[in-house]
mmCIF file of C-alpha atoms in Angstrom:
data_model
loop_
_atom_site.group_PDB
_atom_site.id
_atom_site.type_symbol
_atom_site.label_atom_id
_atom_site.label_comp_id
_atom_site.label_asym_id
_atom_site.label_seq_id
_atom_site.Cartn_x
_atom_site.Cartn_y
_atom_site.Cartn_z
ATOM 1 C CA UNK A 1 5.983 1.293 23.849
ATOM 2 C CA UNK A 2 4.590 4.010 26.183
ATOM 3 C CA UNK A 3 8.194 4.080 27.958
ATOM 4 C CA UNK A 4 9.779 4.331 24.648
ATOM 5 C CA UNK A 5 7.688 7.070 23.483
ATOM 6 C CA UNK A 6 7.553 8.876 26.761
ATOM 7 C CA UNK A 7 11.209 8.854 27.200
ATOM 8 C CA UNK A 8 12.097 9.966 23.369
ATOM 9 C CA UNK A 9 9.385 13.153 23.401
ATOM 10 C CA UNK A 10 11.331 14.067 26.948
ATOM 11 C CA UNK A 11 14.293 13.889 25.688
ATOM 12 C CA UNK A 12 14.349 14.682 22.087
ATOM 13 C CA UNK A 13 11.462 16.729 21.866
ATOM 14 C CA UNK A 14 12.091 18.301 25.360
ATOM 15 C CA UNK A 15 8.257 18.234 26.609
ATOM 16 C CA UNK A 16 7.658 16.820 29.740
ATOM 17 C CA UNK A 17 5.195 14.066 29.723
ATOM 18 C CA UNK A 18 2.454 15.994 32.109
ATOM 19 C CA UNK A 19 1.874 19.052 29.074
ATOM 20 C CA UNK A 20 1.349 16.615 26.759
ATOM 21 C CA UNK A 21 -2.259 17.240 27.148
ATOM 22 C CA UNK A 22 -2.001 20.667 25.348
ATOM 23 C CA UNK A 23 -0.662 19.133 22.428
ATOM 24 C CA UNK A 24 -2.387 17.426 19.358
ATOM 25 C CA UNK A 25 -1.028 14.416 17.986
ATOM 26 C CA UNK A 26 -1.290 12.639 14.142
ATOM 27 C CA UNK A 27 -0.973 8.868 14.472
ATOM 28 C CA UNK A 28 0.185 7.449 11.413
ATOM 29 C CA UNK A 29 -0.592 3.751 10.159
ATOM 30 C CA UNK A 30 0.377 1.538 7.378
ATOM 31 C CA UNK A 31 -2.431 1.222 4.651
ATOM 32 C CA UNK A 32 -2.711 -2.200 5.830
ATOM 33 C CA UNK A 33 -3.840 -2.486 9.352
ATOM 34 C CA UNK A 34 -5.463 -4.429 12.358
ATOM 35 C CA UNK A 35 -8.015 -2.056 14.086
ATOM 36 C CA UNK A 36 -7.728 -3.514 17.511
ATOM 37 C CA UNK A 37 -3.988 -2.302 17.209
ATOM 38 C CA UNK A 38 -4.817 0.883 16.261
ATOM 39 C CA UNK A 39 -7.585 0.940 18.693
ATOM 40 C CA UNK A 40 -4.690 -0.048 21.682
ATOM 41 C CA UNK A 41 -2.265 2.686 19.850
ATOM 42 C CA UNK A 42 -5.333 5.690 20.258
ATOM 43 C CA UNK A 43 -5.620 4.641 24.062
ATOM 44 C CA UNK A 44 -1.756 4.776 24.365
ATOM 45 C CA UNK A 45 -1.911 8.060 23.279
ATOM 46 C CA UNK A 46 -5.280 9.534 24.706
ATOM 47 C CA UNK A 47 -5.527 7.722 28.435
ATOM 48 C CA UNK A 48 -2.218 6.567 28.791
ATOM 49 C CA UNK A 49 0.234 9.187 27.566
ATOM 50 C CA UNK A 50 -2.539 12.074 27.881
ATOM 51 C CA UNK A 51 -2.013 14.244 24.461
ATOM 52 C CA UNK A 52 -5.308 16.236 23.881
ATOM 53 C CA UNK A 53 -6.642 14.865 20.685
ATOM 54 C CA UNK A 54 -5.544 12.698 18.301
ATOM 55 C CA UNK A 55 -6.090 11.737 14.573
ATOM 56 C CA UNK A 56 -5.869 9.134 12.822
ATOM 57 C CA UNK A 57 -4.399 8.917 9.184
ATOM 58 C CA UNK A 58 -2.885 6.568 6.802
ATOM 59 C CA UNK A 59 0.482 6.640 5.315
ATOM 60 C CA UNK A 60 -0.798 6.548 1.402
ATOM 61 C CA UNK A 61 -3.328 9.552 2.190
ATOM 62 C CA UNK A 62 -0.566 11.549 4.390
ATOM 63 C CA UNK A 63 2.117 10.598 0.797
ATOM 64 C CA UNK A 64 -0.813 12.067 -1.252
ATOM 65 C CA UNK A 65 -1.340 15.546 0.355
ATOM 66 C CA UNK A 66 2.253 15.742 1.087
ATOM 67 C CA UNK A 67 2.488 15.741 -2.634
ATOM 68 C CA UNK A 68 -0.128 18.311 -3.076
ATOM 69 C CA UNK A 69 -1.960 15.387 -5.563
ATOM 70 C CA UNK A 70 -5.623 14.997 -5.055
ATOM 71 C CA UNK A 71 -5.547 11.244 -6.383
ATOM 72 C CA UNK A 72 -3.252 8.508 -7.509
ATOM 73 C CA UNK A 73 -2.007 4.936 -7.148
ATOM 74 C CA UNK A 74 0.291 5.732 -3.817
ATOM 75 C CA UNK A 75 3.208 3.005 -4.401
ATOM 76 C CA UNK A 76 5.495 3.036 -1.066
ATOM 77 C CA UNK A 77 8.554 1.208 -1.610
ATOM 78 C CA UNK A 78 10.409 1.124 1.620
ATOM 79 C CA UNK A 79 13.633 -0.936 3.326
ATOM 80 C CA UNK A 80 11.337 -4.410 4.104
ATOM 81 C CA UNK A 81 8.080 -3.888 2.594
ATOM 82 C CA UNK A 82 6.175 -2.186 -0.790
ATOM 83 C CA UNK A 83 2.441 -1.261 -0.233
ATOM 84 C CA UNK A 84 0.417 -0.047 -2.990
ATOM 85 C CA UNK A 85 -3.313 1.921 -2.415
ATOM 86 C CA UNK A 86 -5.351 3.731 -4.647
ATOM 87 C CA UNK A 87 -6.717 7.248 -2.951
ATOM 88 C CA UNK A 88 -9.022 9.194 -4.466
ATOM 89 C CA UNK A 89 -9.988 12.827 -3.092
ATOM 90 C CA UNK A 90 -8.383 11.339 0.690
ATOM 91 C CA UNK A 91 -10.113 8.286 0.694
ATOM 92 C CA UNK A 92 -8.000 5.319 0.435
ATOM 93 C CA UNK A 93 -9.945 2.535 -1.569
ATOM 94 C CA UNK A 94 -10.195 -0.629 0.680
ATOM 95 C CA UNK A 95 -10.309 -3.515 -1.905
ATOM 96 C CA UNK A 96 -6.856 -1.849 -3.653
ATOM 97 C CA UNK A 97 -4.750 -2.046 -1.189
ATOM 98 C CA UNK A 98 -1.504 -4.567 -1.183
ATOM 99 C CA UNK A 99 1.490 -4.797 0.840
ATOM 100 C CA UNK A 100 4.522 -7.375 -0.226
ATOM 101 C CA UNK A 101 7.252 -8.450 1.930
ATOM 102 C CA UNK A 102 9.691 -7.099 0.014
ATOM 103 C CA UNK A 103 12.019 -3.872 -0.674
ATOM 104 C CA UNK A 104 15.167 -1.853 -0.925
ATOM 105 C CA UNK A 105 16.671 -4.007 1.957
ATOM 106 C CA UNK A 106 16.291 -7.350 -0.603
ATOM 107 C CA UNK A 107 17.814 -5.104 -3.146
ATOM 108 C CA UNK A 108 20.925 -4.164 -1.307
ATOM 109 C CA UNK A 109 21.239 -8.253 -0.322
ATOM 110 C CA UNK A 110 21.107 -8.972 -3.937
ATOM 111 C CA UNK A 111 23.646 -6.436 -4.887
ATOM 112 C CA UNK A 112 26.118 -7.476 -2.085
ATOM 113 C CA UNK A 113 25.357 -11.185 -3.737
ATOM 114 C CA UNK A 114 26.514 -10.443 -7.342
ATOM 115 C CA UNK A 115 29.315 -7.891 -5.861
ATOM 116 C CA UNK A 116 30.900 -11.220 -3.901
ATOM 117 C CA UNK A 117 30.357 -12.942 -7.141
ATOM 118 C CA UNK A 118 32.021 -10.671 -9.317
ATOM 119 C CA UNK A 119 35.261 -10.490 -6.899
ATOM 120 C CA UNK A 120 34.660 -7.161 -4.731
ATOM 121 C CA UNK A 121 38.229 -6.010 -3.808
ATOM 122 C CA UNK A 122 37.440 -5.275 -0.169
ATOM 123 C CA UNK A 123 37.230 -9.159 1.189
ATOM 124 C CA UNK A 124 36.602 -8.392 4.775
ATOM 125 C CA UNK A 125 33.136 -6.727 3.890
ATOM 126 C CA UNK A 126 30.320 -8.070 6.038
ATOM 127 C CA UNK A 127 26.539 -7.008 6.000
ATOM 128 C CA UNK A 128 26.601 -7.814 10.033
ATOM 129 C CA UNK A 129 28.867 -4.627 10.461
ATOM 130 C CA UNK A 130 27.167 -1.710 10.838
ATOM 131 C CA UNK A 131 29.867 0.246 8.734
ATOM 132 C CA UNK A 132 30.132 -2.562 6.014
ATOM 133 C CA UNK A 133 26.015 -2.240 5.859
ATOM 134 C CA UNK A 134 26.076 1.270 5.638
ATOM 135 C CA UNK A 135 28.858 0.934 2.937
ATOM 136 C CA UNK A 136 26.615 -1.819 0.631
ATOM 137 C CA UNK A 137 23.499 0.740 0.967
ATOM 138 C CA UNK A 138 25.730 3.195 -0.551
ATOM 139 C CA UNK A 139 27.109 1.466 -3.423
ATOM 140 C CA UNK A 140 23.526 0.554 -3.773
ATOM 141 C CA UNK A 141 22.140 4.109 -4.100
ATOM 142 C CA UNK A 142 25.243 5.200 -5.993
ATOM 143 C CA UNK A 143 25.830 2.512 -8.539
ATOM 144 C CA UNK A 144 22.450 0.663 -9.445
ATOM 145 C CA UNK A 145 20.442 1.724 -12.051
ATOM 146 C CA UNK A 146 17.113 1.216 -13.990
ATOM 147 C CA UNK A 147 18.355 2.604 -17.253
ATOM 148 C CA UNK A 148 18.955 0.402 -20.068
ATOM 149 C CA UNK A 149 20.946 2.896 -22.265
ATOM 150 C CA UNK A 150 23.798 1.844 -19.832
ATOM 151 C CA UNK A 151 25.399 -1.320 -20.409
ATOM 152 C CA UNK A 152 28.333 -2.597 -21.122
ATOM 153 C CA UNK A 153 31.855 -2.829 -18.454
ATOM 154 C CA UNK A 154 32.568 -0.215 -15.625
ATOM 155 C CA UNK A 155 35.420 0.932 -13.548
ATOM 156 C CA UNK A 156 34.010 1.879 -10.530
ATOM 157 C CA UNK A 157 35.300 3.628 -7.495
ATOM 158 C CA UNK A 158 34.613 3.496 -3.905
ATOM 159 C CA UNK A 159 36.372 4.051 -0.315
ATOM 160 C CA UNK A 160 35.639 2.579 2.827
ATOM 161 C CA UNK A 161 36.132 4.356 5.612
ATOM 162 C CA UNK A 162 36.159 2.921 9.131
ATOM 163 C CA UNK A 163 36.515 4.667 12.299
ATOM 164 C CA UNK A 164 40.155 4.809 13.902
ATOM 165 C CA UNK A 165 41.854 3.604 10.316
ATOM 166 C CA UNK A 166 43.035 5.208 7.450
ATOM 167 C CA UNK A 167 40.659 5.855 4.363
ATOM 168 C CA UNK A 168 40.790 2.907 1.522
ATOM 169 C CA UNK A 169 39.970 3.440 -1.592
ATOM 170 C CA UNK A 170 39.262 0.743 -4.571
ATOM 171 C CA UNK A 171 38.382 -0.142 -7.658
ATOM 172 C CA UNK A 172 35.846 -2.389 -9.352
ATOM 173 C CA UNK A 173 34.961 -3.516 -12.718
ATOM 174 C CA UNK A 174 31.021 -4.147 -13.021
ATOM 175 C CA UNK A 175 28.546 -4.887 -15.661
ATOM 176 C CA UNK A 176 24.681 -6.130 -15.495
ATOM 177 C CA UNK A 177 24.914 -6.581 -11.766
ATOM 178 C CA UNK A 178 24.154 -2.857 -11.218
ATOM 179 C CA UNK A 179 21.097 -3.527 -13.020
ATOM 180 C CA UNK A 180 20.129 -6.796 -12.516
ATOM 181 C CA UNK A 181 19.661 -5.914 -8.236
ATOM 182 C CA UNK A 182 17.077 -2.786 -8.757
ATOM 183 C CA UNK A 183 15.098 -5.352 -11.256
ATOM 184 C CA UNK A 184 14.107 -7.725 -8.391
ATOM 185 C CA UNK A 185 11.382 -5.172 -7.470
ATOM 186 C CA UNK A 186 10.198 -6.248 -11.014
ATOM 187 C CA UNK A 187 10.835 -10.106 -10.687
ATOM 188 C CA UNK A 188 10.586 -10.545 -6.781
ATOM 189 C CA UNK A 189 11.945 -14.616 -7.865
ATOM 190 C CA UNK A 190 15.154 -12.778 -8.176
ATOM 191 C CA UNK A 191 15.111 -12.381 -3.983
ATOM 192 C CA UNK A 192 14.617 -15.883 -3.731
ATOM 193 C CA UNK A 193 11.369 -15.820 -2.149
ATOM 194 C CA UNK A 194 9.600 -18.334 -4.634
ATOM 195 C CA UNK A 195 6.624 -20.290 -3.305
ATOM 196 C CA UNK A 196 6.154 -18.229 -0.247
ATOM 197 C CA UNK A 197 2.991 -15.850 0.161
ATOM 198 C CA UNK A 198 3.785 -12.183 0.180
ATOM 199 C CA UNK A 199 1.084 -10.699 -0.707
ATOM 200 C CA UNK A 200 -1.115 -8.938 2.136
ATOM 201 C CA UNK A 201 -4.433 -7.698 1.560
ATOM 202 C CA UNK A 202 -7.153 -5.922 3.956
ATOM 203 C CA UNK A 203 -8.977 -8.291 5.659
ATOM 204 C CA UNK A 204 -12.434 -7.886 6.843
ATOM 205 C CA UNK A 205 -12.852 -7.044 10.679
ATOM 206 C CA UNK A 206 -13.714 -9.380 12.975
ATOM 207 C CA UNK A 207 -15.841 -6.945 15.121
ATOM 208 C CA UNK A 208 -15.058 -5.587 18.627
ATOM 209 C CA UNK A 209 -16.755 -6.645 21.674
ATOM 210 C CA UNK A 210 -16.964 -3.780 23.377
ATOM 211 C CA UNK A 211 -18.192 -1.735 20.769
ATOM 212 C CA UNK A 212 -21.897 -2.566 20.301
ATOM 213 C CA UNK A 213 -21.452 -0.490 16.878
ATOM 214 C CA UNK A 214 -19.323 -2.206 15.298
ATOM 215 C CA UNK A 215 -19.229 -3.496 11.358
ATOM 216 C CA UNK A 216 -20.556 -6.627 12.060
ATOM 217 C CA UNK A 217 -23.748 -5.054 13.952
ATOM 218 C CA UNK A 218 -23.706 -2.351 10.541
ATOM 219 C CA UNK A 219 -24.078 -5.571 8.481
ATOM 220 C CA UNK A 220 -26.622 -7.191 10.304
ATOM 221 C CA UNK A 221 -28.609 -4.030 10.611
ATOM 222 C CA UNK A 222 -28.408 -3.376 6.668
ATOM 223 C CA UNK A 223 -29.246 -6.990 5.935
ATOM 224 C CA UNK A 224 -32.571 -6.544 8.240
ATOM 225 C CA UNK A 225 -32.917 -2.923 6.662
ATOM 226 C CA UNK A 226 -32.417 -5.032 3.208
ATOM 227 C CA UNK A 227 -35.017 -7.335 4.213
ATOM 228 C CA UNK A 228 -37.943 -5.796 5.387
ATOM 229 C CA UNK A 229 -37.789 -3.675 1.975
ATOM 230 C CA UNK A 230 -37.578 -6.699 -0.293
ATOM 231 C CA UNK A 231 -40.715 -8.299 1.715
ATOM 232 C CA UNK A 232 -42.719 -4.850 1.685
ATOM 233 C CA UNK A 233 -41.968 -4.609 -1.664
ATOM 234 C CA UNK A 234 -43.085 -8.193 -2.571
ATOM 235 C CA UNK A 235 -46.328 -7.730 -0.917
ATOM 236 C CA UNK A 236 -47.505 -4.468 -2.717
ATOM 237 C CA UNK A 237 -46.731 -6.329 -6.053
ATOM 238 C CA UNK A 238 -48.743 -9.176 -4.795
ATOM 239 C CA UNK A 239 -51.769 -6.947 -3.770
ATOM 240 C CA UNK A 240 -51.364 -5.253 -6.998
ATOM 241 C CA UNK A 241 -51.464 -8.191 -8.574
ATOM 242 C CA UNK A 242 -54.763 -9.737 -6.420
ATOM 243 C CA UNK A 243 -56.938 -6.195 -7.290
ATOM 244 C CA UNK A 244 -55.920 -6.753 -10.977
ATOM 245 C CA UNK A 245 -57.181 -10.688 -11.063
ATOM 246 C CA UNK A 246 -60.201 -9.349 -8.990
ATOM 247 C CA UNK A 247 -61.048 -7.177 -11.153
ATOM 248 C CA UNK A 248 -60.894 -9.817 -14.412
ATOM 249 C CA UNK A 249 -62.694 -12.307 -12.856
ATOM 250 C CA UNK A 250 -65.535 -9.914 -11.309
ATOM 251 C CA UNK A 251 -66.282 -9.742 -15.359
ATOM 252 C CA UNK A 252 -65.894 -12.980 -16.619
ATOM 253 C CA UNK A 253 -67.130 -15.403 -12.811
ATOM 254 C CA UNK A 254 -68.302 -15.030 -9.523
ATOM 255 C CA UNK A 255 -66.106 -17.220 -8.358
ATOM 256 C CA UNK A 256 -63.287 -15.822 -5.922
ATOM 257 C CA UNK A 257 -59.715 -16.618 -5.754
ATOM 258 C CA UNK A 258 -57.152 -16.297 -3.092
ATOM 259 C CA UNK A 259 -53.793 -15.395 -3.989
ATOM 260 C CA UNK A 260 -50.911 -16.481 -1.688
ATOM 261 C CA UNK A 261 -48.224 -13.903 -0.871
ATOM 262 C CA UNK A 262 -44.741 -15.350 -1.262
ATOM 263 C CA UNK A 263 -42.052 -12.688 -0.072
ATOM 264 C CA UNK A 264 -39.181 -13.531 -1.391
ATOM 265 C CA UNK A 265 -35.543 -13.408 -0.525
ATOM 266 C CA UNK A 266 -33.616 -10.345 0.297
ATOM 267 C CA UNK A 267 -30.765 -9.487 -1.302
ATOM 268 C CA UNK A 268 -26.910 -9.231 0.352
ATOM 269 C CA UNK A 269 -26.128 -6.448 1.634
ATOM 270 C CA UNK A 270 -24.150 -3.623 -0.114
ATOM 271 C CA UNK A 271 -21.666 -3.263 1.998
ATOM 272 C CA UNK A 272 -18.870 -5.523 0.339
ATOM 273 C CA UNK A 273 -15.206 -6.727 1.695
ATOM 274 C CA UNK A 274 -14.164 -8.768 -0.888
ATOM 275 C CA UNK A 275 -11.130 -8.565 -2.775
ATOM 276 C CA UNK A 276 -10.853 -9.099 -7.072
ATOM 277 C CA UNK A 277 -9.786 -12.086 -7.719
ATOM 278 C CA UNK A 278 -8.651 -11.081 -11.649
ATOM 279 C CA UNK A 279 -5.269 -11.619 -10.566
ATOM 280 C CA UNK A 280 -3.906 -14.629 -8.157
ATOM 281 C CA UNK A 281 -2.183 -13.473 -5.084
ATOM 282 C CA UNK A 282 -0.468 -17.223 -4.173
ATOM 283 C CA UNK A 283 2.546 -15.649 -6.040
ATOM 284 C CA UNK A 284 4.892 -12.847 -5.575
ATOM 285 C CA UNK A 285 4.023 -9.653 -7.519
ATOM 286 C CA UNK A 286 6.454 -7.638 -9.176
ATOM 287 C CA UNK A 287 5.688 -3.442 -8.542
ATOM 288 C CA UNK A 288 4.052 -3.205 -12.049
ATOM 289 C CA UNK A 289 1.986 -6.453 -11.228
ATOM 290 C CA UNK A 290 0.694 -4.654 -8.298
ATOM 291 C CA UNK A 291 -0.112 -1.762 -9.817
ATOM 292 C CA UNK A 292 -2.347 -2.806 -12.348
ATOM 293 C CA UNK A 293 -3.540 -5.368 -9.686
ATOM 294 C CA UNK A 294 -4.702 -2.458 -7.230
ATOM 295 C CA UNK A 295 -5.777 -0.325 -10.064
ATOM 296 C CA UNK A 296 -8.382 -2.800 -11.426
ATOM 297 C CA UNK A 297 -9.533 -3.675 -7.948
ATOM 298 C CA UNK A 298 -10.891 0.198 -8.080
ATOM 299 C CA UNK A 299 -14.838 0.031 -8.359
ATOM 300 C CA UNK A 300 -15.589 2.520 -11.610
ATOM 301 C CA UNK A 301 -14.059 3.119 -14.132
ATOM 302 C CA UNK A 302 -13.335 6.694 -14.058
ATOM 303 C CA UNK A 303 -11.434 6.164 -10.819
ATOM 304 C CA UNK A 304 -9.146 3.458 -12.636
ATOM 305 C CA UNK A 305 -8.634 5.811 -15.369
ATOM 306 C CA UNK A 306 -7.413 8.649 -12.413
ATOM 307 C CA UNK A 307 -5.090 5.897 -10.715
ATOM 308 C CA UNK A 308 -3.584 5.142 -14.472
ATOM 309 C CA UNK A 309 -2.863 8.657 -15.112
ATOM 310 C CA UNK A 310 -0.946 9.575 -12.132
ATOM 311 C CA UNK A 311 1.313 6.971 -10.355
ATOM 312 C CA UNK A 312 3.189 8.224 -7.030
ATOM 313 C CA UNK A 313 6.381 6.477 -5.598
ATOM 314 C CA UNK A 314 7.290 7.425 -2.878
ATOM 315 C CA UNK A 315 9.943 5.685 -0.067
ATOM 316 C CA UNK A 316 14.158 4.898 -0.647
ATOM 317 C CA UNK A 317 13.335 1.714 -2.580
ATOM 318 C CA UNK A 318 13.024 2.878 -5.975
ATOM 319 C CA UNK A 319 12.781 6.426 -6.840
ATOM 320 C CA UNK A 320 16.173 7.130 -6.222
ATOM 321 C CA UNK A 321 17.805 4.977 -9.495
ATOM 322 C CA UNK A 322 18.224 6.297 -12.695
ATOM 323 C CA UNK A 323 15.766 5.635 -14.638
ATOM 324 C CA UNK A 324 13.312 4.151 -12.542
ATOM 325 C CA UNK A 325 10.423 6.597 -14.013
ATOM 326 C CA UNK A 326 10.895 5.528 -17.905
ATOM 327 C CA UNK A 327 11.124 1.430 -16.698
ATOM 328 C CA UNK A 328 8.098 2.039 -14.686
ATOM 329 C CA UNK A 329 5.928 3.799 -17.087
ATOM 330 C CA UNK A 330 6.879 2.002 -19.837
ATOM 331 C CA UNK A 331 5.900 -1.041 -18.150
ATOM 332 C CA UNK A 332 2.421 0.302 -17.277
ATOM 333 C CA UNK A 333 1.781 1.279 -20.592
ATOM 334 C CA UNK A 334 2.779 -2.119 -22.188
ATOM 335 C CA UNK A 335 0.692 -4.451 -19.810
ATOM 336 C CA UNK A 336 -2.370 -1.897 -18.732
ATOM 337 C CA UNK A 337 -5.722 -3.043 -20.339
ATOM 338 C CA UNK A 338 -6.336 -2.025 -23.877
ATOM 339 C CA UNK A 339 -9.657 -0.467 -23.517
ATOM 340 C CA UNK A 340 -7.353 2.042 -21.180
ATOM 341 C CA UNK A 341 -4.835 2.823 -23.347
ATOM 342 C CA UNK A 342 -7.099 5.012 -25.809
ATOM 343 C CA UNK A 343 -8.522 7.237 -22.697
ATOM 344 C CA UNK A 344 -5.175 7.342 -20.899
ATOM 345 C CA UNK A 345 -3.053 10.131 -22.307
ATOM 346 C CA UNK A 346 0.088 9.547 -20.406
ATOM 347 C CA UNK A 347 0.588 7.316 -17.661
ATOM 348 C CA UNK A 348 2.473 10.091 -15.256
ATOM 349 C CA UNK A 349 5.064 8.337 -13.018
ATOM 350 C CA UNK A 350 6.373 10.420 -10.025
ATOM 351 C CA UNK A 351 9.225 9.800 -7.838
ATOM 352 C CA UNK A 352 10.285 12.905 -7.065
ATOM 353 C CA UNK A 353 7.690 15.252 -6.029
ATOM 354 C CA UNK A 354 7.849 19.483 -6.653
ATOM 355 C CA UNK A 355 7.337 19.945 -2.711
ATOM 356 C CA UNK A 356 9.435 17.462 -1.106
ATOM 357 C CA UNK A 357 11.691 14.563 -1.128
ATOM 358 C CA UNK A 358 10.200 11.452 -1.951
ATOM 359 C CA UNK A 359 11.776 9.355 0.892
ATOM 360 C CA UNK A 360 10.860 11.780 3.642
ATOM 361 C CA UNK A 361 7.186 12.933 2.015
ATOM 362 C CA UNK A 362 4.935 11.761 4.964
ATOM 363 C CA UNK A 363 6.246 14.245 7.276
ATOM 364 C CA UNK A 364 6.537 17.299 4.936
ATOM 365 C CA UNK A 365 2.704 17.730 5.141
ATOM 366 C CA UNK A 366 2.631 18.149 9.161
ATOM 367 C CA UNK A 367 6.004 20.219 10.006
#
């Protein structure tokens, strides 16, 4: 990776390697991650490579101030994966965040699928080609659609174009197929990936040995902390409770009694990793499954009710078919809790955002 990046900044960037130390770098990682990788990435860049300083961010946060949103449910629909995270003022919350093996890339195999099945004119077409892939992506992006006003027969057109031949163009008559392929991001069964586990959450760390610091040493410390102030605690209810008896018997016996002091258990410590288990992950999860998944993994409910009213897409995978705002907020509204609906005033679905293109929004925010 170092020669790869090394080479590409030399060449397409034209900065030689040794003045990279008067330049800043933003390394950007999926909502998702593994911190010894990102720990390995920050030395590539800082010992290795030499830049300055670097920073750290994640893609959902980068999507939400490239959007000029200060929070929202952050759904990234890209070629192989969807990832969903709920950020709030910057802060991406840990327990929301979900990433499923799945995206535009099973889309445009399910389209090519029902084309072959519905007779596609142009018989040599092969997703292995580069030009024939490039083609399917296309039809993809051009025909499919989320909009249920359209039904019904279609004469469509297309041309396929291949380098040292003549242009071909043909026709082809299509129905449901241009809407049943975008819908698998809805019904992931449609991919034919039943009965295998896509669903990725955060998983807790499992500490770093050369970092004395670490979590696991900030949960053991809290836990002590935790403790110490349940037992000191105990004890000055107990005394309180020996003057008090003192004092009763002093009036009534002269007999003394000797009260034991019990301390009693601490409890666990507030620092929490686990994930809400209101919803099974064993089974593929449609986009609007996730949604409401990571929404009511949020802790109050004031945040959920932020993450309901605002809804950011961002990626190729969805937010460029028709319709694709009115399927996704209508399926919100239908399935989010009812106790939501009456505070909600409009779920608010955006795929295409006032500052920048949707598919290219991470990088808008750091030109």
């Amino acid at each position: 990776m170092e020669t790869i990046w090394s080479k590409v900044i030399e060449t397409k960037l034209d900065i030689p390697v040794k003045d990279l130390k008067s330049y800043k770098v933003i390394l950007l990682i999926p909502d998702i991650y593994h911190r010894p990788h990102v720990k390995e990435l920050m030395n590539l860049l800082l010992i290795r490579l030499g830049f300055g300083s670097a920073i750290v961010h994640q893609e959902s946060v980068c999507a939400l101030y490239g959007s000029g949103i200060p929070s929202a449910c952050v759904v990234d629909v890209g070629d192989q994966k969807t990832s969903v995270s709920c950020v709030e003022d910057g802060l991406s919350n840990r327990n929301s965040r979900l990433c499923m093996g799945y995206g535009g890339g099973d889309v445009t195999r399910c389209f090519t699928s029902l084309l072959q099945r519905a007779h596609m004119p142009y018989r040599e077409c092969q997703m292995e080609k580069t030009m024939d892939a490039l083609l399917l992506v296309e039809l993809k992006e051009t025909f499919c659609h989320l909009d249920q006003d359209l039904d019904g027969i279609q004469l469509l057109d297309f041309h396929v174009r291949n380098p040292n031949s003549s242009t071909i163009m043909y026709q082809l008559k299509l129905g449901d197929e241009t809407l049943q392929a975008p819908m698998g991001l809805f019904y992931p069964q449609l991919f034919g990936i039943v009965g295998e586990k896509m669903v990725k959450t955060q998983q807790r760390n499992q500490g770093d040995s050369e970092d004395i610091h670490d979590e696991n040493y900030l949960l053991q410390t809290q836990q002590q902390a935790a403790k110490a102030k349940a037992l000191e605690k105990a004890g000055a209810e107990n005394n309180s409770n020996v003057e008090g008896a003192a004092n009763t018997h002093r009036n009534t016996s002269p007999t003394n009694h000797h009260t034991e002091v019990i301390p009693t258990e601490a409890p666990p410590p507030t620092i929490s990793r686990r994930i809400s288990t209101s919803q099974s992950l064993d089974k593929p999860l449609g986009i609007d499954q996730a949604i409401l998944h990571s929404i009511d993994c949020c802790s109050s409910e004031e945040t959920k009710k932020k993450m309901y009213s605002c809804i950011l897409v961002v990626g190729g995978g969805l937010g460029l078919f028709q319709g694709a705002v009115d399927m996704l907020q209508y399926r919100i509204q239908s399935k989010m809790p009812p106790s939501f609906r009456a505070v909600v005033d409009k779920v608010e679905v955006i795929c295409k955002s006032k500052v920048s293109d949707c598919t290219y929004i991470y990088h808008h925010k750091y030109h």
